Short mmCIF file of C-alpha atoms in Angstrom, two decimals:
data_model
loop_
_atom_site.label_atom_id
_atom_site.label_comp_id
_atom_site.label_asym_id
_atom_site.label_seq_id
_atom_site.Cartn_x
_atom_site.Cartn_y
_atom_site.Cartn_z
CA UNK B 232 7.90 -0.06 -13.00
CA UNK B 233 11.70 -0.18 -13.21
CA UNK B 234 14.01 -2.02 -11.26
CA UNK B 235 16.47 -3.17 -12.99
CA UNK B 236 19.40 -0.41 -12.34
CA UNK B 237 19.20 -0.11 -9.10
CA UNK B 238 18.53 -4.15 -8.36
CA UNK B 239 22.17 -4.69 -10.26
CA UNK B 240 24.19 -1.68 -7.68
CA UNK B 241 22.67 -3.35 -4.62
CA UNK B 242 23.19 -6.49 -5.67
CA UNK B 243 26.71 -6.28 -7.12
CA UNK B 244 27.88 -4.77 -3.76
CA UNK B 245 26.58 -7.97 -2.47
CA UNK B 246 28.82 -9.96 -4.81
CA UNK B 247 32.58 -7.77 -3.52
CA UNK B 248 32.25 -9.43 -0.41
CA UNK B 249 33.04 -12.59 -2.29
CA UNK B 250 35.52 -11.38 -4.41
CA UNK B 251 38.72 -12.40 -2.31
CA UNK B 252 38.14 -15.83 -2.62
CA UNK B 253 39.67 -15.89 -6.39
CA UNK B 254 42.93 -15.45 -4.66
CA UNK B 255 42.77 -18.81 -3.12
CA UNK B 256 42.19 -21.07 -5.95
CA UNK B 257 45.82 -21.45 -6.42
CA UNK B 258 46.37 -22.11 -2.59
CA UNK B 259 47.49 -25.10 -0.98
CA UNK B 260 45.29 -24.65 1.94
CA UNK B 261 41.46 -23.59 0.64
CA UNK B 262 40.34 -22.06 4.08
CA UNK B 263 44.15 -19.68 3.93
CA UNK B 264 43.45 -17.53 6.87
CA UNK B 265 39.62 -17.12 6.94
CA UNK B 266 38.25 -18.24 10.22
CA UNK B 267 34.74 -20.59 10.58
CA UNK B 268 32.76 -17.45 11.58
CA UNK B 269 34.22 -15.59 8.17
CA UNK B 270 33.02 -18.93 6.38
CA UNK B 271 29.12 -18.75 7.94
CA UNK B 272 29.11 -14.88 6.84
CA UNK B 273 30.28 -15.80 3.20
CA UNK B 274 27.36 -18.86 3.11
CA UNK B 275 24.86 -16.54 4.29
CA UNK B 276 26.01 -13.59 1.87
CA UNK B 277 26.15 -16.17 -1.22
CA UNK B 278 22.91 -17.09 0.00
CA UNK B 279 21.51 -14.00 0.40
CA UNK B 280 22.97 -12.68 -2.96
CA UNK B 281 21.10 -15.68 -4.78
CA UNK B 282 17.95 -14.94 -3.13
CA UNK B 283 17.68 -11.05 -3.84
CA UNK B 284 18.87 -11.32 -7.23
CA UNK B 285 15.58 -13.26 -8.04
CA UNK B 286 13.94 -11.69 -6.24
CA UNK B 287 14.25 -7.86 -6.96
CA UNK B 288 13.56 -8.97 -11.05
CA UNK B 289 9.89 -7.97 -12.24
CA UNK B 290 7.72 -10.90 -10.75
CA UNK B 291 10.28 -11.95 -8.29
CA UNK B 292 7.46 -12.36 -5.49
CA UNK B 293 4.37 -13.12 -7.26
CA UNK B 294 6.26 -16.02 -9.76
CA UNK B 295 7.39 -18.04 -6.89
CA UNK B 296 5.01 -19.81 -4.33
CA UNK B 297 7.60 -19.78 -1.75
CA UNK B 298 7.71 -15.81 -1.52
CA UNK B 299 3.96 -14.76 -3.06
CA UNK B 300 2.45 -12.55 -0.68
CA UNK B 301 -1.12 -12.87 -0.39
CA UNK B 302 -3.23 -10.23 0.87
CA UNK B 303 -2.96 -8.86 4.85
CA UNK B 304 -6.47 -10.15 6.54
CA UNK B 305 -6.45 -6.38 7.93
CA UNK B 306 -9.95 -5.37 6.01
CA UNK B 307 -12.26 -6.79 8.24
CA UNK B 308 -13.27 -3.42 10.02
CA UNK B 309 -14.04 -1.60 6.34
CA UNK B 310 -17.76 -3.72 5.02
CA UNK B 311 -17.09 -2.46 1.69
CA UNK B 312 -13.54 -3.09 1.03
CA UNK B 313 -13.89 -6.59 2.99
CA UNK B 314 -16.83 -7.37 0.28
CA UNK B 315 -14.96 -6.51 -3.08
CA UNK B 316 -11.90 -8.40 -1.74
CA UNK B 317 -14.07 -12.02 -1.61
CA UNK B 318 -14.01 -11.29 -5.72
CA UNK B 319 -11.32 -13.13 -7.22
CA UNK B 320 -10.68 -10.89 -10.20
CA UNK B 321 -10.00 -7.65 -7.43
CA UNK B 322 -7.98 -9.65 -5.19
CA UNK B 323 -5.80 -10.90 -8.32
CA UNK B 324 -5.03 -7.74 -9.64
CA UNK B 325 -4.35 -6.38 -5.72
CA UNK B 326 -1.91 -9.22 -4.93
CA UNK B 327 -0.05 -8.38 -8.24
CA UNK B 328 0.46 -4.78 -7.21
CA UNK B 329 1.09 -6.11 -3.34
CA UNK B 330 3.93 -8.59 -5.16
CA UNK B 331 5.53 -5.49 -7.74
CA UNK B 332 5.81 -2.80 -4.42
CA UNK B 333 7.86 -6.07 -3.09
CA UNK B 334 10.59 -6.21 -5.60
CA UNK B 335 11.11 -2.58 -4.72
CA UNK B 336 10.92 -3.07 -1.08
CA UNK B 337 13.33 -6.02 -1.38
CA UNK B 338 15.49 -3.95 -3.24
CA UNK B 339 15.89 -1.65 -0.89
CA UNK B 340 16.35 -3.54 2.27
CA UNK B 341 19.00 -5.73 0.65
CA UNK B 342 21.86 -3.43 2.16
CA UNK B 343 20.30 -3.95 5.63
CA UNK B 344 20.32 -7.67 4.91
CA UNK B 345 24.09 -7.41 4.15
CA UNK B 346 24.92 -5.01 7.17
CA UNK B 347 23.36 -7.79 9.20
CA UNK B 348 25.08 -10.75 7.49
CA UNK B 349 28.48 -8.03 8.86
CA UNK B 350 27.39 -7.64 12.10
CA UNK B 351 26.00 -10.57 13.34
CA UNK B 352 27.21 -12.39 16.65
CA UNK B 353 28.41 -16.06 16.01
CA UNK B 354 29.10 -17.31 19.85
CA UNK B 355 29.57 -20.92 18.14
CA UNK B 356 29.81 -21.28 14.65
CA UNK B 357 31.23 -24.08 14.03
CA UNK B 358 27.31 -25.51 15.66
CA UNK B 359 25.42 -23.16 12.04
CA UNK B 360 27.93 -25.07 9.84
CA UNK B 361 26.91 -28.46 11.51
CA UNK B 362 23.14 -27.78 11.93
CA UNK B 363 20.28 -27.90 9.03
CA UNK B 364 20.00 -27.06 5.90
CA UNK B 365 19.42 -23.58 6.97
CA UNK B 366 20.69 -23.05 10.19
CA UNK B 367 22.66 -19.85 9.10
CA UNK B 368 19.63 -18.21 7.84
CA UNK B 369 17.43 -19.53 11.11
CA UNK B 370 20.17 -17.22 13.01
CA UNK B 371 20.12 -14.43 10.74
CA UNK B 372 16.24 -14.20 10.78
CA UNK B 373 16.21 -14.19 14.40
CA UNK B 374 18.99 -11.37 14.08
CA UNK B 375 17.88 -9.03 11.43
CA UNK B 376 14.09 -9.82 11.11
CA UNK B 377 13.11 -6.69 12.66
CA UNK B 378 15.40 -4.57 10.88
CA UNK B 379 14.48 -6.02 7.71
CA UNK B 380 10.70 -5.89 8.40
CA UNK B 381 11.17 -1.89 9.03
CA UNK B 382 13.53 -1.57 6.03
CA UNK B 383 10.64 -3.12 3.89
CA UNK B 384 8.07 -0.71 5.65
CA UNK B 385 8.23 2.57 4.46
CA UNK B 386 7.97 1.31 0.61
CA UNK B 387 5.07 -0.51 0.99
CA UNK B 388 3.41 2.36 2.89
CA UNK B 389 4.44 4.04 0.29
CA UNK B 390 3.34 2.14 -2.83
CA UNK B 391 -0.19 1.45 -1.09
CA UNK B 392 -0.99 4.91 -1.76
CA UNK B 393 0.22 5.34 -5.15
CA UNK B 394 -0.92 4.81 -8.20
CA UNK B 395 0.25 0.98 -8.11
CA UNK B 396 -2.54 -0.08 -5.84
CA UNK B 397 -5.08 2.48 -7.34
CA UNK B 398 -7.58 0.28 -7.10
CA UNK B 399 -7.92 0.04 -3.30
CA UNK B 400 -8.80 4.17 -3.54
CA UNK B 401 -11.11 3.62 -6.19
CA UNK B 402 -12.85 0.41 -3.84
CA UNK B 403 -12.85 2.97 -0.74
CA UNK B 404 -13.74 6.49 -2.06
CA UNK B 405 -16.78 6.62 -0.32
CA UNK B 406 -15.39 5.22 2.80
CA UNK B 407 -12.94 6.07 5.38
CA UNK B 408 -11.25 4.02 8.51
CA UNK B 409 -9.21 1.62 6.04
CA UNK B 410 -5.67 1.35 8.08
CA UNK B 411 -2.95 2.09 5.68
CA UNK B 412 -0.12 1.25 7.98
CA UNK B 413 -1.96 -1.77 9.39
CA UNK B 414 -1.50 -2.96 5.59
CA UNK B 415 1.65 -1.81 5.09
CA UNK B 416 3.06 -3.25 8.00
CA UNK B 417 0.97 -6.54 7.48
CA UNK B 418 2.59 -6.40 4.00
CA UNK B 419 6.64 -6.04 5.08
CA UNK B 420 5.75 -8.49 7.22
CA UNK B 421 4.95 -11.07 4.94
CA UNK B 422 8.00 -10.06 2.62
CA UNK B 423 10.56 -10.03 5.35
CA UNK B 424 9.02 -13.68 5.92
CA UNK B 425 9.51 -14.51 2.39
CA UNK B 426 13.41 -13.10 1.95
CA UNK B 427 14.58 -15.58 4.67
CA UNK B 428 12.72 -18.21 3.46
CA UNK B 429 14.29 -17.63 0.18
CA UNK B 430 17.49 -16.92 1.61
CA UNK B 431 17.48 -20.73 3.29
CA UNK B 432 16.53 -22.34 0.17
CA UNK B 433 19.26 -21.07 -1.28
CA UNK B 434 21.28 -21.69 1.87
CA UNK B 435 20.20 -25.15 1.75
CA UNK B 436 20.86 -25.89 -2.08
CA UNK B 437 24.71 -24.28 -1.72
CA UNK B 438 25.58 -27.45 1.97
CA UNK B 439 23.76 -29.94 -0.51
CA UNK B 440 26.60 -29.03 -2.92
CA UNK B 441 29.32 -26.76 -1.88
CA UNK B 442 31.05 -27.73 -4.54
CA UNK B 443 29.14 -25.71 -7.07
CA UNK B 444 29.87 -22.78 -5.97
CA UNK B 445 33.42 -22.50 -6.80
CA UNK B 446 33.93 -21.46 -3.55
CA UNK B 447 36.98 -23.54 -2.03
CA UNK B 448 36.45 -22.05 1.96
CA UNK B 449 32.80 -22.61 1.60
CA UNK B 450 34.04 -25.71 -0.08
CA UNK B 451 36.13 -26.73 2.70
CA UNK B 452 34.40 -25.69 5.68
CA UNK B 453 30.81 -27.58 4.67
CA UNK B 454 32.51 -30.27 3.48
CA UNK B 455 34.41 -30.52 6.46
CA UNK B 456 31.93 -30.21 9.26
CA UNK B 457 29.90 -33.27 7.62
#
């Protein structure tokens, strides 16, 4: 599968929303008129930017323990599928197609993530720049989960039935009842689960050192609220 081209357009509209901050390098005041809720949006979108671009590259899922999806425990109702899924070798080669549809899915929902990074409601922000490591992306999540979750949806319901994840047709020819959309959502599930998380690590790696971004506001304002 390719993802490439399309990863790079999502992901480099990601990376204009950080693009005014050049400007300020030269200024005598880092934060110039952005306000503490503008600073949260640009750690989350930094964030978020770092955690998409690895993870919409072939393997982005599967290569990383922190975002592997495992298989959705939704096959207990189908005795033959639930038997060839307690073999190793057929589970291993299911999770790798479960992990590939999620670099697609990902890549997709990433303008959803950044509409919510946009829209979301900051009644004290100035508490996410003084809480954990990822308190931004703990509000986020609790913003945009659901949205994400549904973004992710229709690709995995999707790819479940394709030739990616031929294998579970092959396991089930002679059987019928398996719950495609039980999987599927099961599946986006687990992925929307697994961008956040990524999302915070990042989150948490950029207040550790705000300094590395190159990012003066960011810079300023986490440096500030220590």
């Amino acid at each position: 599968m390719i993802h490439a081209p399309m990863s790079r357009r999502r992901i480099l509209g990601a990376t204009a929303l950080l693009l005014p901050v050049a400007v300020l390098g030269g200024c005598a005041t880092p934060l110039g008129s952005y306000s503490v809720e503008e600073g949260v949006r640009r750690l989350l979108t930094l964030s978020s930017q770092r955690a998409l671009e690895r993870l919409v590259r072939p393997g982005g899922f599967y290569d990383d323990q922190l975002t592997r999806l495992t298989l959705p425990e939704t096959a207990g109702e189908n005795r033959v599928l639930a038997a060839v899924l307690r073999t190793n070798a057929v589970r291993s080669r299911i999770a790798l197609a479960l992990n590939d549809i999620a670099v697609d899915a990902a890549d997709r929902a990433t303008p959803v993530v950044l509409d919510s990074i946009r829209g979301l409601t900051l009644a004290d922000a100035v508490a996410v720049l003084r809480g954990g490591p990822t308190a931004a992306t703990d509000l986020l999540a609790q913003s945009a989960r659901g949205a994400v979750i549904d973004a992710l949806f229709p690709t995995f319901s999707n790819g479940l039935r394709s030739d990616t994840a031929e294998i579970l047709s092959a396991i089930v020819a002679a059987q019928t009842g398996i719950d495609y959309g039980a999987l599927a959502r099961s599946a986006a599930d687990q992925a929307g689960n697994a961008i956040f998380r990524a999302i915070g690590r990042e989150e948490a790696a950029i207040r550790a050192d705000p300094r590395r971004t190159g990012d003066p506001v960011l810079t300023a304002l986490l440096l500030g609220t220590r």
